[in-house]
XYZ file of C-alpha atoms in Angstrom:
725
model
C -52.437 -51.891 10.069
C -52.559 -55.194 9.496
C -56.012 -57.171 9.056
C -54.342 -60.661 8.149
C -57.283 -60.885 6.031
C -59.377 -61.417 9.199
C -60.597 -57.892 10.175
C -64.097 -58.210 8.648
C -64.553 -61.555 10.269
C -64.474 -60.005 13.841
C -68.242 -59.550 13.988
C -69.753 -59.363 17.416
C -73.021 -60.826 18.123
C -73.838 -57.164 19.869
C -72.632 -53.994 19.849
C -69.776 -54.373 22.549
C -69.654 -52.136 25.961
C -66.713 -49.778 25.520
C -63.934 -51.872 27.156
C -61.426 -50.767 29.747
C -57.635 -51.475 28.993
C -54.574 -51.665 31.081
C -51.198 -52.676 29.714
C -47.360 -53.015 30.564
C -44.998 -54.498 27.998
C -46.401 -57.599 26.443
C -49.244 -58.256 29.104
C -52.123 -56.567 28.724
C -56.095 -56.914 30.190
C -59.182 -55.945 28.484
C -62.391 -55.820 30.564
C -65.693 -54.389 30.480
C -66.187 -51.199 32.368
C -66.848 -53.182 35.716
C -63.901 -55.002 35.559
C -65.379 -58.176 34.381
C -64.451 -60.636 31.880
C -67.939 -62.304 31.200
C -67.501 -66.087 29.645
C -68.533 -66.309 26.287
C -68.618 -62.357 25.503
C -67.910 -61.628 22.063
C -64.806 -59.772 21.167
C -61.165 -59.581 22.588
C -61.765 -59.336 26.282
C -59.417 -61.240 28.381
C -55.703 -61.012 29.852
C -53.362 -61.671 27.048
C -49.563 -62.472 26.867
C -47.677 -63.293 23.579
C -50.521 -63.531 21.487
C -52.473 -65.832 23.967
C -55.509 -65.452 26.282
C -54.235 -66.448 29.608
C -57.725 -65.495 31.350
C -60.956 -65.756 29.487
C -63.256 -65.587 32.417
C -63.290 -63.003 35.442
C -66.813 -62.509 36.999
C -67.741 -61.285 40.318
C -71.061 -61.743 42.058
C -72.699 -60.919 45.260
C -75.063 -63.692 46.580
C -75.123 -64.993 42.951
C -76.500 -61.846 41.440
C -74.337 -59.171 39.316
C -73.468 -56.060 41.237
C -74.215 -52.859 39.987
C -71.559 -50.491 38.049
C -71.205 -46.916 39.623
C -68.199 -45.824 37.589
C -64.827 -46.829 36.184
C -61.676 -45.414 34.914
C -58.129 -46.153 34.059
C -55.163 -43.776 35.182
C -51.857 -43.968 33.368
C -53.130 -46.512 31.259
C -51.874 -49.198 33.639
C -53.995 -48.518 36.628
C -57.673 -49.657 36.718
C -60.348 -48.396 39.355
C -64.152 -49.867 39.325
C -66.627 -49.040 41.820
C -69.760 -51.095 42.096
C -72.528 -51.640 44.611
C -74.827 -54.539 45.601
C -78.246 -54.883 44.099
C -81.275 -55.910 46.402
C -80.301 -59.353 47.908
C -81.528 -61.695 50.382
C -78.461 -63.061 51.858
C -77.724 -66.593 52.870
C -78.619 -65.803 56.416
C -81.866 -64.645 55.502
C -80.907 -60.879 55.865
C -82.387 -58.376 53.310
C -79.736 -56.311 52.053
C -81.072 -52.888 50.602
C -79.657 -51.818 47.098
C -76.570 -49.748 47.646
C -75.601 -50.619 51.020
C -72.457 -52.048 50.440
C -69.569 -50.553 48.229
C -67.188 -52.669 46.178
C -63.917 -50.893 44.675
C -61.337 -52.732 42.615
C -58.105 -51.252 41.956
C -56.114 -53.257 39.427
C -52.767 -52.768 37.666
C -49.823 -54.513 35.684
C -46.133 -54.630 36.886
C -45.146 -57.988 35.413
C -48.321 -59.655 36.862
C -51.900 -58.466 37.719
C -51.827 -56.954 41.087
C -55.499 -56.462 42.687
C -56.984 -54.899 45.554
C -60.650 -55.566 46.227
C -62.186 -53.420 48.913
C -65.675 -54.240 50.400
C -67.052 -51.380 52.472
C -70.318 -51.617 54.541
C -72.089 -48.330 54.893
C -74.743 -49.908 56.952
C -75.495 -49.446 60.726
C -75.572 -53.025 61.517
C -72.913 -55.752 60.687
C -73.523 -57.469 57.140
C -73.125 -61.229 56.264
C -72.713 -61.950 52.598
C -71.301 -64.322 50.042
C -69.107 -63.168 47.165
C -68.291 -65.430 44.336
C -65.486 -64.903 41.734
C -65.779 -66.909 38.534
C -62.407 -67.807 36.712
C -61.638 -69.320 33.375
C -58.482 -69.875 30.996
C -58.960 -70.782 27.520
C -55.722 -70.175 26.178
C -56.743 -69.421 22.796
C -54.440 -67.701 20.275
C -55.267 -64.154 19.327
C -55.889 -65.357 15.647
C -58.433 -68.127 16.825
C -60.455 -65.103 18.874
C -60.179 -62.957 15.583
C -61.920 -66.009 13.443
C -59.281 -68.444 12.224
C -60.789 -71.882 12.724
C -58.009 -74.579 13.674
C -58.113 -78.199 12.990
C -56.737 -79.054 16.213
C -55.534 -77.417 19.627
C -53.099 -78.869 22.548
C -54.204 -80.105 25.898
C -55.836 -78.771 28.742
C -53.956 -79.919 31.723
C -55.787 -80.415 35.048
C -56.236 -77.339 36.868
C -54.319 -77.450 39.958
C -55.484 -75.645 43.096
C -55.755 -75.551 47.013
C -56.662 -72.799 49.589
C -53.770 -70.617 48.510
C -53.782 -70.456 44.849
C -54.983 -71.879 41.497
C -52.996 -72.740 38.421
C -54.822 -73.247 34.972
C -52.257 -75.232 32.446
C -52.543 -75.913 28.887
C -49.738 -77.860 26.684
C -49.840 -76.509 23.079
C -48.939 -78.019 19.885
C -45.676 -76.102 20.019
C -44.763 -78.106 23.202
C -44.826 -75.406 25.205
C -46.877 -75.131 28.657
C -48.943 -72.014 29.233
C -49.895 -71.363 32.726
C -52.186 -68.805 34.567
C -51.325 -68.896 38.210
C -53.776 -67.025 40.782
C -52.946 -66.470 44.406
C -54.994 -64.656 46.906
C -55.071 -63.311 50.595
C -57.018 -63.949 52.600
C -57.813 -67.499 51.749
C -61.302 -68.323 50.439
C -64.067 -70.179 52.116
C -64.177 -72.588 49.450
C -62.982 -73.483 45.679
C -65.116 -75.557 43.462
C -64.243 -76.723 39.946
C -67.423 -76.313 37.538
C -66.527 -77.596 34.119
C -63.491 -75.384 32.895
C -64.034 -72.861 35.335
C -63.328 -72.242 39.235
C -65.863 -70.872 41.362
C -64.036 -68.931 44.551
C -66.180 -67.998 47.119
C -65.810 -65.847 50.218
C -68.096 -65.599 53.449
C -67.733 -62.294 54.879
C -69.140 -60.818 58.020
C -68.698 -56.812 57.616
C -68.894 -54.881 60.677
C -71.264 -51.453 60.654
C -69.069 -48.902 58.666
C -66.576 -51.520 58.406
C -63.968 -52.507 55.863
C -62.474 -55.736 54.436
C -59.707 -56.252 51.707
C -58.874 -58.998 49.395
C -55.425 -58.984 47.448
C -54.959 -61.004 44.236
C -51.838 -61.737 41.880
C -52.401 -63.144 38.652
C -49.202 -64.245 36.891
C -48.777 -66.002 33.639
C -45.808 -68.237 32.214
C -44.641 -69.788 29.162
C -42.261 -72.525 29.754
C -41.411 -76.030 28.513
C -41.147 -77.734 32.072
C -43.753 -78.763 34.650
C -45.396 -76.085 36.702
C -45.480 -75.977 40.489
C -47.977 -74.034 42.327
C -46.797 -70.785 43.521
C -47.689 -70.364 47.118
C -47.363 -66.499 48.020
C -47.178 -65.848 51.842
C -50.312 -64.073 52.866
C -48.524 -60.796 54.159
C -46.684 -60.432 50.750
C -49.952 -59.864 48.794
C -50.734 -56.386 50.045
C -46.861 -55.327 50.181
C -46.375 -56.473 46.539
C -49.436 -54.316 45.573
C -48.465 -51.293 47.020
C -44.723 -51.856 45.980
C -45.841 -52.383 42.165
C -48.272 -49.414 42.351
C -45.312 -47.039 43.687
C -42.853 -48.542 40.728
C -45.496 -47.861 38.138
C -46.079 -44.404 39.340
C -42.217 -43.558 39.213
C -41.819 -45.238 35.996
C -44.555 -43.082 34.249
C -43.087 -40.039 36.107
C -39.806 -40.647 34.379
C -41.475 -41.357 31.078
C -43.281 -38.017 31.132
C -40.016 -36.210 32.134
C -38.156 -37.807 29.106
C -40.833 -36.213 26.741
C -41.383 -32.953 25.465
C -44.096 -31.453 28.042
C -47.116 -29.602 26.481
C -49.690 -27.539 27.998
C -52.448 -25.234 26.991
C -55.188 -22.865 28.398
C -57.720 -25.468 27.993
C -57.998 -28.400 30.608
C -59.876 -30.746 28.541
C -57.279 -30.103 25.733
C -54.312 -30.990 28.232
C -56.232 -34.115 29.253
C -56.299 -35.271 25.594
C -52.434 -34.578 25.371
C -51.859 -36.476 28.637
C -53.813 -39.442 27.462
C -51.932 -39.647 24.170
C -48.756 -39.787 26.028
C -49.972 -42.180 28.553
C -51.096 -44.361 25.681
C -47.763 -44.272 23.790
C -46.219 -45.323 26.979
C -48.475 -48.115 27.549
C -47.879 -49.437 23.710
C -44.013 -48.636 24.014
C -43.185 -52.191 24.877
C -39.755 -54.087 26.121
C -38.900 -57.118 23.955
C -35.977 -59.150 24.566
C -34.512 -57.892 21.435
C -35.325 -54.057 22.422
C -38.134 -51.563 22.786
C -40.396 -50.716 20.147
C -43.953 -49.153 19.856
C -46.706 -51.945 19.371
C -49.602 -51.055 17.056
C -52.982 -51.112 18.987
C -55.135 -53.319 21.707
C -56.410 -55.775 21.419
C -56.270 -56.844 18.053
C -52.661 -55.487 17.307
C -50.623 -55.934 20.597
C -47.437 -56.650 18.524
C -44.944 -55.338 16.276
C -45.931 -53.862 12.996
C -43.169 -52.344 10.965
C -45.365 -49.535 9.163
C -47.310 -48.565 12.370
C -44.127 -48.342 14.486
C -42.357 -46.262 12.052
C -45.066 -43.857 11.402
C -45.778 -43.304 14.875
C -41.964 -42.900 15.797
C -41.941 -40.078 13.056
C -45.159 -38.541 14.462
C -43.594 -38.288 17.721
C -40.077 -37.087 17.108
C -40.853 -33.829 18.492
C -42.138 -35.573 21.801
C -39.404 -38.277 22.385
C -36.741 -38.730 19.611
C -35.532 -42.092 21.435
C -38.539 -43.912 20.632
C -37.607 -43.565 17.102
C -33.985 -44.629 17.623
C -34.988 -47.712 19.481
C -37.740 -48.344 16.932
C -35.220 -48.260 13.905
C -32.744 -50.635 15.749
C -35.547 -52.934 16.636
C -36.823 -53.302 12.879
C -33.372 -53.568 11.625
C -32.795 -56.962 13.522
C -35.463 -58.472 11.699
C -34.770 -56.923 8.044
C -35.158 -59.747 5.395
C -32.261 -61.839 4.300
C -33.658 -63.910 1.827
C -36.461 -64.845 -0.691
C -39.303 -66.458 0.911
C -42.456 -66.147 -1.424
C -44.450 -67.681 1.350
C -43.640 -65.005 3.849
C -43.270 -62.365 1.254
C -39.494 -62.134 2.754
C -36.886 -60.283 0.478
C -33.538 -59.106 1.147
C -33.489 -55.923 2.724
C -37.297 -55.601 3.408
C -38.800 -54.321 6.738
C -41.247 -56.775 8.240
C -45.049 -56.220 8.308
C -45.955 -58.081 11.461
C -44.537 -60.634 13.974
C -46.521 -62.876 16.039
C -45.190 -65.021 19.012
C -48.122 -67.247 19.993
C -48.999 -71.014 19.379
C -50.290 -70.535 16.014
C -47.110 -68.613 14.827
C -44.658 -71.115 16.699
C -46.620 -74.055 14.638
C -46.229 -72.174 11.440
C -50.126 -72.103 11.252
C -49.932 -68.398 10.300
C -47.457 -66.612 8.328
C -46.268 -64.001 10.857
C -42.948 -65.409 11.759
C -42.278 -62.670 10.727
C -44.397 -61.748 7.669
C -43.107 -59.273 5.326
C -46.381 -58.315 3.267
C -45.887 -54.595 3.401
C -45.108 -52.768 0.149
C -44.382 -49.369 1.964
C -42.757 -50.472 5.599
C -39.246 -50.258 4.038
C -39.760 -46.806 2.201
C -40.564 -45.508 5.945
C -37.631 -47.100 7.190
C -35.574 -44.974 5.016
C -37.758 -41.833 5.445
C -37.952 -42.188 9.283
C -34.109 -42.842 9.733
C -33.556 -39.643 7.421
C -36.016 -37.621 9.740
C -34.231 -39.130 12.944
C -30.834 -37.900 11.636
C -32.336 -34.170 10.765
C -33.888 -33.758 14.112
C -31.185 -35.260 16.418
C -27.931 -34.550 14.255
C -26.611 -38.174 15.392
C -24.435 -39.248 12.412
C -22.945 -41.596 14.472
C -26.111 -43.558 14.713
C -26.502 -43.193 10.861
C -23.135 -44.852 10.505
C -24.168 -47.736 12.616
C -27.407 -48.326 10.530
C -25.654 -47.590 7.108
C -25.967 -51.383 6.484
C -29.884 -51.862 6.680
C -30.147 -48.367 5.278
C -28.361 -49.549 2.355
C -30.308 -52.926 2.146
C -33.442 -51.035 2.288
C -32.518 -48.977 -0.520
C -31.478 -51.674 -2.672
C -34.696 -53.532 -2.144
C -36.623 -50.430 -3.645
C -35.006 -51.228 -7.156
C -34.066 -54.947 -6.797
C -37.320 -56.086 -5.411
C -39.715 -53.489 -4.849
C -39.993 -52.203 -8.549
C -41.369 -55.586 -10.247
C -41.405 -54.498 -13.586
C -38.345 -51.801 -13.743
C -40.855 -48.748 -14.503
C -39.462 -46.979 -11.658
C -42.533 -47.442 -9.497
C -43.023 -49.938 -6.419
C -45.781 -52.720 -6.945
C -47.196 -55.566 -5.050
C -49.080 -58.503 -6.170
C -50.522 -59.796 -2.853
C -50.561 -63.742 -4.148
C -49.091 -65.527 -0.941
C -51.719 -67.860 0.413
C -52.831 -66.846 3.762
C -51.344 -63.451 3.161
C -52.333 -59.903 2.452
C -54.070 -59.175 -0.756
C -53.490 -55.325 -0.423
C -50.128 -54.463 1.012
C -50.553 -50.559 1.598
C -51.774 -49.136 4.726
C -55.407 -49.833 3.473
C -54.937 -53.682 3.593
C -58.157 -54.984 3.863
C -59.239 -57.141 0.900
C -61.590 -54.419 -0.410
C -59.434 -51.534 0.570
C -58.265 -50.590 -2.779
C -61.441 -50.287 -5.313
C -61.964 -48.938 -8.467
C -64.837 -46.398 -9.529
C -67.301 -49.100 -10.050
C -66.361 -50.669 -6.659
C -64.485 -53.415 -7.353
C -61.244 -54.920 -6.529
C -58.367 -53.416 -8.547
C -55.995 -55.789 -10.876
C -52.801 -56.456 -9.343
C -49.858 -55.904 -9.439
C -50.693 -52.358 -8.360
C -48.816 -49.243 -7.844
C -50.553 -47.130 -5.074
C -50.316 -43.521 -5.366
C -48.917 -42.652 -1.760
C -46.468 -45.397 -2.111
C -44.581 -43.727 -4.997
C -44.718 -40.390 -3.071
C -43.066 -42.241 -0.105
C -40.571 -43.650 -2.747
C -39.853 -40.108 -3.754
C -39.222 -38.844 -0.323
C -37.062 -42.059 0.505
C -34.940 -41.099 -2.595
C -34.472 -37.601 -1.327
C -33.567 -38.765 2.151
C -31.161 -41.464 0.898
C -29.387 -38.735 -1.137
C -28.897 -36.663 1.963
C -27.849 -39.311 4.141
C -25.497 -40.584 1.539
C -23.832 -37.229 1.261
C -23.679 -37.444 5.196
C -21.847 -40.458 4.962
C -19.277 -39.056 2.267
C -20.569 -41.144 -0.455
C -21.253 -38.644 -3.094
C -21.814 -40.400 -6.300
C -24.481 -42.614 -4.968
C -26.120 -39.387 -3.274
C -26.185 -37.852 -6.903
C -27.765 -41.210 -8.120
C -30.815 -41.238 -5.987
C -30.927 -37.434 -6.382
C -31.306 -37.973 -10.126
C -33.969 -41.049 -9.368
C -36.020 -38.706 -7.140
C -36.375 -36.000 -10.169
C -37.238 -38.571 -12.388
C -39.592 -40.329 -10.399
C -41.164 -36.699 -9.715
C -41.563 -36.030 -13.387
C -43.235 -39.604 -14.012
C -45.413 -39.351 -10.919
C -46.860 -36.005 -12.018
C -47.718 -37.478 -15.366
C -49.288 -40.786 -14.549
C -51.132 -40.133 -11.522
C -52.906 -36.936 -12.383
C -56.607 -37.129 -13.176
C -56.926 -34.292 -15.356
C -60.733 -34.025 -15.910
C -61.018 -33.856 -12.022
C -57.646 -32.247 -10.792
C -56.673 -34.420 -8.247
C -54.396 -37.880 -7.710
C -55.664 -41.033 -8.649
C -55.499 -44.107 -6.428
C -53.249 -46.360 -8.224
C -51.901 -47.918 -11.398
C -53.203 -51.255 -12.179
C -51.660 -54.370 -13.809
C -51.736 -52.834 -17.152
C -50.536 -49.324 -15.788
C -54.213 -47.938 -16.328
C -54.795 -44.909 -14.004
C -57.572 -45.951 -11.406
C -59.387 -42.669 -10.859
C -60.912 -43.465 -7.342
C -60.957 -40.509 -5.133
C -59.445 -41.568 -1.844
C -57.407 -39.989 1.115
C -54.238 -41.755 -0.217
C -53.491 -38.763 -2.286
C -53.092 -36.644 0.684
C -50.027 -38.614 1.796
C -48.249 -37.128 -1.249
C -48.369 -33.762 0.118
C -45.865 -34.145 2.909
C -43.494 -35.645 0.506
C -43.174 -32.325 -1.698
C -43.622 -34.300 -4.923
C -46.368 -31.978 -6.240
C -46.418 -28.442 -7.609
C -47.759 -25.926 -5.368
C -50.774 -25.352 -7.781
C -51.457 -29.204 -7.931
C -51.025 -29.457 -4.143
C -53.480 -26.860 -3.726
C -56.015 -28.513 -5.936
C -55.448 -31.758 -4.093
C -56.197 -29.852 -0.725
C -59.436 -28.682 -2.171
C -60.533 -32.136 -3.034
C -59.770 -33.706 0.398
C -61.685 -30.725 2.187
C -64.537 -30.987 -0.169
C -68.324 -32.219 1.183
C -67.651 -35.633 -0.458
C -64.104 -36.393 1.455
C -64.614 -34.160 4.478
C -66.939 -35.189 7.041
C -66.517 -32.237 9.475
C -64.884 -34.662 11.749
C -62.205 -35.476 9.589
C -61.112 -36.420 6.073
C -62.703 -39.685 4.895
C -60.801 -42.592 3.456
C -62.966 -42.522 0.186
C -65.276 -39.970 -1.131
C -68.944 -40.632 -0.494
C -69.382 -40.207 -4.530
C -67.502 -43.459 -5.190
C -69.543 -46.570 -5.419
C -67.626 -48.394 -2.702
C -68.313 -45.775 -0.462
C -69.415 -46.882 3.113
C -69.004 -44.817 6.206
C -68.884 -47.791 8.352
C -66.390 -49.740 6.517
C -62.883 -50.318 7.622
C -60.992 -48.252 4.686
C -63.874 -47.143 2.591
C -65.301 -44.142 3.784
C -64.389 -44.236 7.581
C -62.176 -41.754 9.308
C -58.481 -42.637 10.330
C -56.793 -39.980 12.654
C -53.284 -41.038 11.430
C -54.325 -40.499 7.784
C -55.295 -37.101 8.556
C -52.246 -36.235 10.347
C -50.104 -36.976 7.669
C -52.748 -34.904 5.438
C -51.915 -32.155 8.002
C -48.274 -32.517 7.703
C -48.640 -31.974 3.939
C -50.779 -29.001 4.203
C -48.253 -27.562 6.373
C -45.429 -28.532 3.798
C -47.392 -26.310 1.153
C -48.294 -23.763 3.720
C -51.814 -24.035 3.209
C -52.715 -22.817 6.644
C -56.391 -22.124 6.644
C -57.075 -25.565 5.290
C -54.532 -26.848 8.005
C -56.097 -25.145 11.052
C -59.879 -26.326 9.740
C -58.786 -29.792 9.422
C -56.777 -30.008 12.768
C -59.538 -28.010 14.666
C -62.120 -30.721 13.770
C -59.971 -33.656 14.522
C -59.112 -32.602 17.999
C -62.921 -31.608 18.533
C -63.693 -35.471 17.632
C -60.876 -36.432 20.374
C -62.817 -34.639 22.729
C -66.160 -36.438 22.364
C -64.531 -39.993 22.745
C -63.890 -41.608 26.483
C -60.682 -40.418 27.848
C -60.441 -37.973 25.177
C -58.524 -40.713 23.121
C -58.637 -40.738 19.258
C -59.441 -44.473 18.399
C -57.715 -46.293 15.659
C -60.505 -45.645 13.399
C -64.140 -43.968 13.454
C -67.091 -43.957 11.267
C -67.350 -41.409 8.377
C -70.754 -40.161 8.668
C -71.047 -36.255 8.285
C -71.617 -33.957 11.262
C -74.736 -33.015 12.636
C -75.666 -30.652 15.240
C -75.417 -31.853 18.795
C -73.832 -34.968 17.317
C -70.692 -36.874 18.296
C -68.760 -38.758 16.052
C -69.877 -42.450 15.595
C -67.439 -45.122 16.969
C -66.266 -47.832 14.853
C -67.190 -51.072 16.847
C -63.995 -53.189 16.878
C -61.334 -50.109 16.544
C -58.245 -50.555 18.530
C -58.374 -48.129 21.561
C -55.392 -47.294 22.474
C -53.823 -47.506 19.064
C -50.360 -46.159 18.469
C -50.567 -43.997 15.367
C -53.879 -42.613 16.677
C -52.117 -41.444 19.795
C -49.211 -40.177 17.586
C -51.681 -38.299 15.531
C -52.158 -35.679 18.537
C -48.426 -34.601 18.282
C -47.983 -34.265 14.408
C -51.159 -32.399 13.902
C -49.922 -30.104 16.712
C -46.530 -30.102 14.896
C -47.984 -29.127 11.648
C -49.975 -26.141 13.239
C -46.975 -24.824 15.199
C -44.842 -24.956 11.853
C -41.638 -26.642 13.865
C -39.639 -28.018 11.218
C -35.777 -28.882 10.801
C -33.804 -26.750 8.679
C -29.771 -26.684 7.923
C -29.856 -23.556 10.352
C -31.457 -25.219 13.119
C -35.264 -25.644 14.384
C -37.387 -23.498 12.407
C -40.933 -22.249 13.510
C -43.011 -20.859 10.417
C -46.319 -19.143 10.801
C -47.470 -21.049 13.484
C -51.354 -21.253 13.912
C -53.294 -22.848 16.881
C -56.481 -25.200 16.679
C -59.786 -23.333 17.448
C -60.302 -22.697 21.060
C -56.707 -22.426 22.128
C -55.049 -19.090 22.942
C -51.888 -20.264 24.766
C -49.732 -23.519 24.221
C -46.298 -23.966 26.076
C -43.668 -26.465 25.114
C -41.194 -27.437 27.586
C -38.187 -29.585 27.273
C -38.237 -30.122 23.305
C -35.269 -31.990 22.422
C -33.197 -31.205 19.147
C -29.492 -31.563 18.315
C -28.598 -32.943 21.723
C -30.168 -29.693 23.395
C -33.351 -28.478 24.935
C -35.512 -25.584 24.386
C -38.855 -24.215 25.902
C -41.244 -22.323 23.801
C -44.240 -20.293 24.446
C -47.169 -19.827 21.792
C -49.701 -17.297 22.174
C -52.812 -16.234 19.905
C -53.091 -12.443 19.839
C -56.067 -11.219 17.519
C -55.408 -13.088 14.091
C -51.687 -13.698 14.941
C -49.960 -16.420 16.934
C -46.800 -14.976 18.616
C -43.647 -17.647 19.091
C -41.139 -16.858 21.850
C -38.465 -19.318 22.905
C -38.272 -18.855 26.884
C -35.239 -20.938 27.735
C -32.576 -23.395 26.417
C -29.892 -25.766 26.884
C -27.305 -26.533 24.738
C -26.396 -25.442 21.065
C -29.966 -25.218 19.849
C -30.788 -22.519 17.316
C -34.223 -21.515 16.969
C -35.416 -19.572 13.738
C -38.536 -17.911 13.809
C -40.055 -17.063 10.515
C -43.035 -15.044 9.926
């Protein structure tokens, strides 16, 4: 995940309340649980579109007092419901309103705009007259500003325009684009008052005994280079628009679930976790003008990251291979064409991150796009190979031949800086990333004294990815009928394997070191990076078992998951971003490696605790990262305060962990299932509509004593399932 050198600057003044998030395509909203966006609240609350905050304040008051939150929740990742009630207040008419007399319900969803229904219910035996106030504001700040970047100057805030029907906030950026937030409502409010940069919208309601009143809102955003005109919705349209938007969203999510492999178990909470992960993936699967792709996470990384998108697409091949196809196609469009040292672009290289806000348009940041990732290009080759194996789609491979070969050429022409066969990075671009593997915070690659390692660096997992990329490339080249190049990359993979086993093995400890430094000295820091080597098959079975033993040792294993760094290392900090925390995607890749070497006891142990951790978080959702504190009786995993929730490869981890348990893998003979195991507590698991090579298959797994029985139930098309015990 990109930190842009800024992640450690996001230091909230107080521990933030767990937010609620709804999202559809490029528009998303992050609020407190009560649905509010308090003015000046630390962190990333707001309504966002294309890296810009279009609504920075949304507060609701009852007689100028904050209501009491009863409950809140998000369904299908796009539909928010908040239930609130009144405190004891004296109304403007002098009536004493007892606490919990009136109920307020927000229903809010996203469908190209924010649609909101606000219901007020009077449960008393007499009419109630009350004043309700909504406070609105739009600061139009770039996401990088909110994350901590200081700007020398900004654009111009244009006068707010409003009448009884609607209000429009406007901002003319330094990129000469006018950004607008238009709010319309029905019924019309009693008054609208401009107070500084914010608007106060007031309703004076008289609600009959046991009566209800409804207020409908629509919040639309736009970016354009022409003057804005106030959009005046006809009053009758608001209710109809809300209902129609809700119906469209319900239908769309039903179609998404139908297009995915359906999973069900004998544990309701586990099923909720699976459905939440599917819902989160749909939320992050975003339609851009260029095509659809998985965005990384909300709120900080709601954009395209090459590494994150590719790993997520790989994790969910079993669930929805079309996401993988679209991701590969999208990233090929932005493949590097030239040498640009500032943005670290090179021919054939896959992007790290792209931004579309004002600061990107004005070239105040490098992400236009930015290419500072040492491994995204390797993942592009790996994932393309995995996709072709899973789908058998040779025609797609032929269409992707040019970007595939260009990515392969980057490995030797630009990735290998000194010709030693390893991929290195320097991280020297001003404003770019110092570290360019997946642990890309400034201190994410420490030596045994806790200091940053001298660059250029050759990371252990990157060389294993390179080995996997060469092997998959060889197979794809054979499929394309290019035998000599295929043999060439087979040879390169063998040479790399030999050198890797020699240069990265820490003989005294029996594990893989973290990296080779600028002088090709092995850095023996014990980190989770070495676990990524397992799924590539680069190690001998004996070495793989030794690595697994280290990863599941008390210094690495928190009993909620594998830490990013051993607690014996000087740089260890369980509340750091990369030096002792637990990342679900990191653990899922390691789990895939444990399956590769048939280390089933270790696999079952790891997967069980990660799933147990997921069931302790809100919505049973795995966050981007959580703290690496050891497990204690009656405890829960400790939340990392600024983790993205939802986050793509955390959601994808759920399915890669399950795939590793079930032993589902591709072979020349078809879909193989080998020695399946189930996570602790599960007795049954059912897969429906699993897509493979153009067909579908339904499979049941059932635990009987110490064995898991696998039975294909039904299939469509020419799908061959091979069950190995």
